[in-house]
């Protein structure tokens, strides 16, 4: 029996690296799409680099996406690539729209033109809910995005639904709530916190500057969440699913846990800095994973406390090694 083939856009990111590991474990032939740059940044997949097939592609360039799908001939396409940092979307709204929004259309077009029998996964986001209309948020909750990133993601979500219904593609979206790991980029608040706690503990820094510490998020472990992505593409028919823990915690709670894990009193080191306050804040996100639990048999395995401790421990280890 021939190996299953998958194409992952954004394979060098947090989710892409965990998904690549999962698919390799399941015996897939994994193709990863990366942008052509002067320097290849494959840090997160370096340990599995020799088992991956790297193809060139850019979400702003239709022909490169057509070529990537033609080369990989995938049975499953996971579109994880995006401009995915919310604060950057305020500084670069047009770029964010072009990559995070229109990039989804280009990827769907590539699948429709070249490999219409492939199953397509779109990485949607809880940021689409923005100023939430109900608590908890479900697959039926209306979107009210509060950033250029959330708005672009909402477009990407709806265009995926549109292609599913118009062209009968097997296309689905995972509405993933915040998911973190030791592989999270340092620009994201969770990793910024755990990295700072480790640096302060090791005498490499003295303070951490943050914005709104009252914002509430539903945080899970990225490795758990990529399993939900895979499960979505194994169903008889395509559908959209919220992937979340069903719990919410404030940024302050994250800080307290992280500094406690490092053996520190956070109040002696954290400074509120108005520069990090967003123009429009998303105050409360908490998702209901009931549909994913019922239909996909998926549940998060890693608790919030375990996640924070894991991230602090990884940062401590990495900094000591450096």
Tab-separated table of C-alpha atoms in Angstrom:
chain	number	residue	atom	x	y	z
A	1	UNK	CA	0.000	0.000	0.000
A	2	UNK	CA	1.354	3.429	-1.022
A	3	UNK	CA	2.370	5.857	1.696
A	4	UNK	CA	-0.040	8.668	2.493
A	5	UNK	CA	1.343	12.049	1.408
A	6	UNK	CA	0.839	15.361	3.171
A	7	UNK	CA	1.872	18.911	2.328
A	8	UNK	CA	2.314	21.299	5.268
A	9	UNK	CA	2.612	25.028	4.653
A	10	UNK	CA	4.314	26.743	7.576
A	11	UNK	CA	6.216	23.571	8.473
A	12	UNK	CA	8.995	25.575	10.141
A	13	UNK	CA	6.563	27.069	12.680
A	14	UNK	CA	5.501	25.708	16.050
A	15	UNK	CA	2.441	23.821	14.780
A	16	UNK	CA	4.080	22.720	11.548
A	17	UNK	CA	6.962	21.063	13.369
A	18	UNK	CA	4.696	19.134	15.761
A	19	UNK	CA	2.367	18.125	12.917
A	20	UNK	CA	5.321	16.906	10.825
A	21	UNK	CA	6.451	14.708	13.730
A	22	UNK	CA	2.951	13.291	14.155
A	23	UNK	CA	2.531	12.482	10.458
A	24	UNK	CA	5.981	10.879	10.233
A	25	UNK	CA	5.059	8.687	13.212
A	26	UNK	CA	1.943	7.628	11.281
A	27	UNK	CA	4.027	6.638	8.266
A	28	UNK	CA	3.274	9.615	6.003
A	29	UNK	CA	5.544	11.006	3.317
A	30	UNK	CA	5.749	14.621	4.514
A	31	UNK	CA	6.333	17.590	2.226
A	32	UNK	CA	6.952	20.946	3.877
A	33	UNK	CA	6.545	24.250	2.066
A	34	UNK	CA	8.979	27.055	2.877
A	35	UNK	CA	9.509	30.488	1.378
A	36	UNK	CA	12.631	31.047	-0.667
A	37	UNK	CA	14.901	33.235	1.472
A	38	UNK	CA	18.620	33.898	1.559
A	39	UNK	CA	18.848	31.987	4.847
A	40	UNK	CA	16.913	28.772	5.497
A	41	UNK	CA	15.344	28.795	8.987
A	42	UNK	CA	14.601	25.186	9.784
A	43	UNK	CA	15.474	25.181	13.502
A	44	UNK	CA	12.235	23.573	14.687
A	45	UNK	CA	12.455	20.704	12.174
A	46	UNK	CA	16.234	20.246	12.084
A	47	UNK	CA	15.951	16.976	14.031
A	48	UNK	CA	13.682	15.483	11.320
A	49	UNK	CA	15.081	17.391	8.330
A	50	UNK	CA	16.403	14.253	6.603
A	51	UNK	CA	12.908	12.718	6.669
A	52	UNK	CA	11.166	15.707	5.093
A	53	UNK	CA	10.707	16.767	1.473
A	54	UNK	CA	11.120	20.541	1.370
A	55	UNK	CA	9.403	22.435	-1.456
A	56	UNK	CA	9.514	26.153	-2.240
A	57	UNK	CA	6.333	28.203	-2.109
A	58	UNK	CA	4.938	31.567	-1.041
A	59	UNK	CA	1.342	32.377	-0.091
A	60	UNK	CA	1.588	35.624	-2.080
A	61	UNK	CA	2.602	33.835	-5.311
A	62	UNK	CA	-0.035	31.646	-7.007
A	63	UNK	CA	2.284	29.889	-9.452
A	64	UNK	CA	4.636	28.779	-6.667
A	65	UNK	CA	1.690	27.230	-4.789
A	66	UNK	CA	0.502	25.410	-7.913
A	67	UNK	CA	4.048	24.058	-8.344
A	68	UNK	CA	4.281	22.987	-4.685
A	69	UNK	CA	1.030	20.994	-4.907
A	70	UNK	CA	2.057	19.544	-8.297
A	71	UNK	CA	5.417	18.425	-6.873
A	72	UNK	CA	4.066	16.946	-3.628
A	73	UNK	CA	0.866	15.377	-5.044
A	74	UNK	CA	-0.532	15.290	-1.502
A	75	UNK	CA	-3.602	13.474	-0.264
A	76	UNK	CA	-3.778	15.983	2.616
A	77	UNK	CA	-2.862	19.684	2.675
A	78	UNK	CA	-2.440	21.504	5.986
A	79	UNK	CA	-2.386	25.280	5.508
A	80	UNK	CA	-0.642	26.550	8.643
A	81	UNK	CA	1.422	29.353	7.075
A	82	UNK	CA	0.385	32.927	7.922
A	83	UNK	CA	1.512	36.239	9.318
A	84	UNK	CA	0.453	34.981	12.718
A	85	UNK	CA	1.531	37.625	15.233
A	86	UNK	CA	-1.392	39.862	16.255
A	87	UNK	CA	0.636	43.018	17.190
A	88	UNK	CA	2.455	42.878	13.830
A	89	UNK	CA	-0.915	42.884	12.067
A	90	UNK	CA	-1.511	46.419	13.377
A	91	UNK	CA	1.811	47.590	11.933
A	92	UNK	CA	1.460	45.636	8.680
A	93	UNK	CA	-2.276	45.265	8.012
A	94	UNK	CA	-1.977	45.019	4.217
A	95	UNK	CA	0.712	42.340	4.385
A	96	UNK	CA	-1.382	40.449	6.940
A	97	UNK	CA	-4.452	40.611	4.667
A	98	UNK	CA	-2.424	39.408	1.686
A	99	UNK	CA	-0.777	36.485	3.443
A	100	UNK	CA	-3.185	35.427	6.195
A	101	UNK	CA	-6.362	36.163	4.223
A	102	UNK	CA	-5.803	36.020	0.469
A	103	UNK	CA	-3.079	33.405	0.909
A	104	UNK	CA	-5.793	30.921	1.875
A	105	UNK	CA	-7.639	31.587	-1.396
A	106	UNK	CA	-4.454	31.044	-3.376
A	107	UNK	CA	-3.802	27.765	-1.558
A	108	UNK	CA	-7.364	26.592	-2.157
A	109	UNK	CA	-7.024	27.555	-5.821
A	110	UNK	CA	-3.831	25.493	-6.087
A	111	UNK	CA	-5.633	22.476	-4.633
A	112	UNK	CA	-8.694	22.999	-6.851
A	113	UNK	CA	-6.581	23.316	-10.001
A	114	UNK	CA	-3.917	20.699	-9.369
A	115	UNK	CA	-5.152	18.118	-6.799
A	116	UNK	CA	-8.914	18.549	-6.242
A	117	UNK	CA	-9.212	15.180	-4.487
A	118	UNK	CA	-6.795	16.303	-1.732
A	119	UNK	CA	-8.207	16.991	1.729
A	120	UNK	CA	-7.569	20.567	2.893
A	121	UNK	CA	-7.142	21.863	6.446
A	122	UNK	CA	-7.254	25.603	7.191
A	123	UNK	CA	-5.794	26.958	10.428
A	124	UNK	CA	-8.528	29.269	11.684
A	125	UNK	CA	-8.175	31.152	14.952
A	126	UNK	CA	-10.075	32.061	18.108
A	127	UNK	CA	-9.043	35.667	17.370
A	128	UNK	CA	-11.925	35.665	14.868
A	129	UNK	CA	-14.337	35.796	17.830
A	130	UNK	CA	-12.743	39.016	19.127
A	131	UNK	CA	-15.372	40.880	21.139
A	132	UNK	CA	-17.169	37.674	21.978
A	133	UNK	CA	-20.922	37.329	21.481
A	134	UNK	CA	-21.323	34.360	23.832
A	135	UNK	CA	-19.375	32.369	26.409
A	136	UNK	CA	-18.023	29.807	25.765
A	137	UNK	CA	-17.426	30.173	22.029
A	138	UNK	CA	-18.626	27.352	19.764
A	139	UNK	CA	-18.673	26.635	16.036
A	140	UNK	CA	-21.918	28.665	15.845
A	141	UNK	CA	-20.680	31.796	17.671
A	142	UNK	CA	-20.644	34.882	15.383
A	143	UNK	CA	-17.255	36.406	14.612
A	144	UNK	CA	-16.337	39.930	15.741
A	145	UNK	CA	-12.575	40.222	15.103
A	146	UNK	CA	-10.675	42.996	16.875
A	147	UNK	CA	-7.423	43.082	14.877
A	148	UNK	CA	-6.279	42.974	11.251
A	149	UNK	CA	-5.038	39.437	12.010
A	150	UNK	CA	-8.422	38.268	13.308
A	151	UNK	CA	-10.166	39.895	10.339
A	152	UNK	CA	-7.830	38.194	7.850
A	153	UNK	CA	-8.363	34.851	9.589
A	154	UNK	CA	-12.152	35.321	9.349
A	155	UNK	CA	-11.812	35.847	5.602
A	156	UNK	CA	-9.657	32.722	5.330
A	157	UNK	CA	-12.250	30.764	7.305
A	158	UNK	CA	-15.194	31.832	5.171
A	159	UNK	CA	-13.383	31.335	1.859
A	160	UNK	CA	-12.636	27.758	2.976
A	161	UNK	CA	-16.354	27.196	3.630
A	162	UNK	CA	-17.087	28.788	0.241
A	163	UNK	CA	-14.734	26.452	-1.655
A	164	UNK	CA	-16.142	23.448	0.195
A	165	UNK	CA	-19.687	24.333	-0.795
A	166	UNK	CA	-18.966	25.698	-4.289
A	167	UNK	CA	-16.424	23.192	-5.576
A	168	UNK	CA	-17.193	20.200	-3.310
A	169	UNK	CA	-13.612	20.188	-2.020
A	170	UNK	CA	-12.907	18.303	1.184
A	171	UNK	CA	-12.003	21.492	3.042
A	172	UNK	CA	-12.333	22.124	6.760
A	173	UNK	CA	-11.157	24.608	9.359
A	174	UNK	CA	-9.906	24.107	12.873
A	175	UNK	CA	-10.823	27.103	15.018
A	176	UNK	CA	-7.865	26.739	17.354
A	177	UNK	CA	-7.702	28.646	20.597
A	178	UNK	CA	-4.307	29.727	21.966
A	179	UNK	CA	-1.865	26.850	21.956
A	180	UNK	CA	1.677	27.131	23.208
A	181	UNK	CA	4.858	25.096	23.651
A	182	UNK	CA	8.602	25.458	24.175
A	183	UNK	CA	8.748	25.982	20.376
A	184	UNK	CA	6.610	29.126	20.530
A	185	UNK	CA	8.293	32.232	19.132
A	186	UNK	CA	9.745	34.708	21.617
A	187	UNK	CA	7.461	37.457	20.284
A	188	UNK	CA	4.374	35.715	21.726
A	189	UNK	CA	3.403	36.728	25.257
A	190	UNK	CA	3.502	33.211	26.746
A	191	UNK	CA	7.044	32.483	25.598
A	192	UNK	CA	8.067	36.055	26.396
A	193	UNK	CA	6.964	35.343	29.988
A	194	UNK	CA	8.623	31.925	30.417
A	195	UNK	CA	11.847	33.051	28.748
A	196	UNK	CA	12.008	36.170	30.925
A	197	UNK	CA	11.363	34.155	34.097
A	198	UNK	CA	14.238	31.837	33.178
A	199	UNK	CA	16.562	34.748	32.305
A	200	UNK	CA	15.796	36.556	35.567
A	201	UNK	CA	16.353	33.359	37.559
A	202	UNK	CA	19.738	32.895	35.896
A	203	UNK	CA	20.751	36.517	36.502
A	204	UNK	CA	20.579	37.451	32.808
A	205	UNK	CA	17.761	40.003	33.213
A	206	UNK	CA	16.011	41.961	35.957
A	207	UNK	CA	12.521	42.768	34.695
A	208	UNK	CA	9.718	41.794	32.325
A	209	UNK	CA	7.530	44.429	30.647
A	210	UNK	CA	3.957	43.485	29.747
A	211	UNK	CA	0.702	45.113	28.615
A	212	UNK	CA	-2.792	44.004	29.646
A	213	UNK	CA	-2.449	41.345	32.342
A	214	UNK	CA	-6.212	40.951	32.742
A	215	UNK	CA	-6.792	39.519	29.244
A	216	UNK	CA	-8.193	35.986	29.503
A	217	UNK	CA	-7.241	33.161	27.153
A	218	UNK	CA	-7.951	29.473	26.670
A	219	UNK	CA	-4.416	28.013	26.537
A	220	UNK	CA	-3.504	24.482	25.440
A	221	UNK	CA	-0.435	22.538	24.310
A	222	UNK	CA	0.358	22.744	20.580
A	223	UNK	CA	1.335	19.064	20.349
A	224	UNK	CA	-2.159	18.087	21.538
A	225	UNK	CA	-3.782	20.437	19.024
A	226	UNK	CA	-2.070	19.115	15.876
A	227	UNK	CA	-3.606	15.719	16.646
A	228	UNK	CA	-7.032	17.383	16.299
A	229	UNK	CA	-5.995	18.768	12.889
A	230	UNK	CA	-5.128	15.287	11.662
A	231	UNK	CA	-8.355	13.814	13.025
A	232	UNK	CA	-10.409	16.395	11.106
A	233	UNK	CA	-9.059	15.149	7.789
A	234	UNK	CA	-9.846	11.508	8.627
A	235	UNK	CA	-13.621	12.046	8.863
A	236	UNK	CA	-16.086	10.830	6.225
A	237	UNK	CA	-17.151	14.404	5.417
A	238	UNK	CA	-15.506	17.809	6.004
A	239	UNK	CA	-16.597	20.073	8.838
A	240	UNK	CA	-15.279	22.849	11.087
A	241	UNK	CA	-14.286	22.330	14.713
A	242	UNK	CA	-13.367	24.444	17.739
A	243	UNK	CA	-10.191	23.102	19.366
A	244	UNK	CA	-9.821	24.348	22.937
A	245	UNK	CA	-9.491	23.252	26.567
A	246	UNK	CA	-12.720	24.821	27.833
A	247	UNK	CA	-10.779	26.668	30.568
A	248	UNK	CA	-9.739	30.304	30.700
A	249	UNK	CA	-6.818	31.937	32.523
A	250	UNK	CA	-5.537	35.505	32.724
A	251	UNK	CA	-2.110	36.640	31.583
A	252	UNK	CA	-1.509	37.389	35.275
A	253	UNK	CA	-2.124	33.728	36.161
A	254	UNK	CA	0.344	32.677	33.475
A	255	UNK	CA	2.921	35.064	34.925
A	256	UNK	CA	2.355	33.844	38.498
A	257	UNK	CA	2.757	30.191	37.494
A	258	UNK	CA	5.821	30.808	35.333
A	259	UNK	CA	7.675	32.843	37.973
A	260	UNK	CA	6.666	30.367	40.655
A	261	UNK	CA	8.091	27.538	38.540
A	262	UNK	CA	11.346	29.513	38.379
A	263	UNK	CA	11.275	30.118	42.150
A	264	UNK	CA	10.641	33.860	41.835
A	265	UNK	CA	8.188	36.475	43.122
A	266	UNK	CA	6.722	37.933	39.919
A	267	UNK	CA	5.674	41.196	41.595
A	268	UNK	CA	9.342	42.135	42.099
A	269	UNK	CA	10.117	41.867	38.388
A	270	UNK	CA	7.041	42.604	36.211
A	271	UNK	CA	6.406	46.150	34.937
A	272	UNK	CA	3.255	47.256	33.094
A	273	UNK	CA	4.251	49.090	29.904
A	274	UNK	CA	1.571	51.027	27.927
A	275	UNK	CA	3.503	50.311	24.702
A	276	UNK	CA	2.250	46.731	24.829
A	277	UNK	CA	-1.455	47.622	25.096
A	278	UNK	CA	-3.292	46.752	21.844
A	279	UNK	CA	-5.405	49.419	20.061
A	280	UNK	CA	-8.423	47.087	20.467
A	281	UNK	CA	-8.130	44.296	23.024
A	282	UNK	CA	-9.732	40.862	23.013
A	283	UNK	CA	-10.640	40.507	26.676
A	284	UNK	CA	-12.020	36.984	27.009
A	285	UNK	CA	-11.598	33.828	24.945
A	286	UNK	CA	-12.821	30.410	26.078
A	287	UNK	CA	-13.781	27.679	23.653
A	288	UNK	CA	-16.122	24.715	23.900
A	289	UNK	CA	-14.409	21.550	22.595
A	290	UNK	CA	-17.609	19.465	22.852
A	291	UNK	CA	-18.029	18.920	19.113
A	292	UNK	CA	-14.372	17.876	18.741
A	293	UNK	CA	-14.714	15.530	21.708
A	294	UNK	CA	-17.920	13.953	20.377
A	295	UNK	CA	-17.104	13.725	16.667
A	296	UNK	CA	-13.314	13.429	16.623
A	297	UNK	CA	-12.754	11.646	19.930
A	298	UNK	CA	-10.244	14.392	20.761
A	299	UNK	CA	-9.398	15.765	24.193
A	300	UNK	CA	-6.493	17.922	25.379
A	301	UNK	CA	-3.982	15.842	27.324
A	302	UNK	CA	-1.823	18.562	28.876
A	303	UNK	CA	-3.096	20.840	31.657
A	304	UNK	CA	-2.476	24.581	31.851
A	305	UNK	CA	-0.170	24.109	34.872
A	306	UNK	CA	1.816	21.369	33.106
A	307	UNK	CA	2.169	23.524	29.996
A	308	UNK	CA	3.581	26.554	31.853
A	309	UNK	CA	6.022	24.431	33.889
A	310	UNK	CA	7.154	22.626	30.718
A	311	UNK	CA	7.875	25.911	28.949
A	312	UNK	CA	9.822	27.384	31.887
A	313	UNK	CA	11.858	24.172	32.283
A	314	UNK	CA	12.689	24.152	28.547
A	315	UNK	CA	13.796	27.800	28.641
A	316	UNK	CA	15.935	27.209	31.731
A	317	UNK	CA	17.610	24.228	30.051
A	318	UNK	CA	18.210	26.080	26.792
A	319	UNK	CA	19.663	29.163	28.506
A	320	UNK	CA	21.958	27.071	30.720
A	321	UNK	CA	23.146	25.215	27.628
A	322	UNK	CA	23.816	28.479	25.818
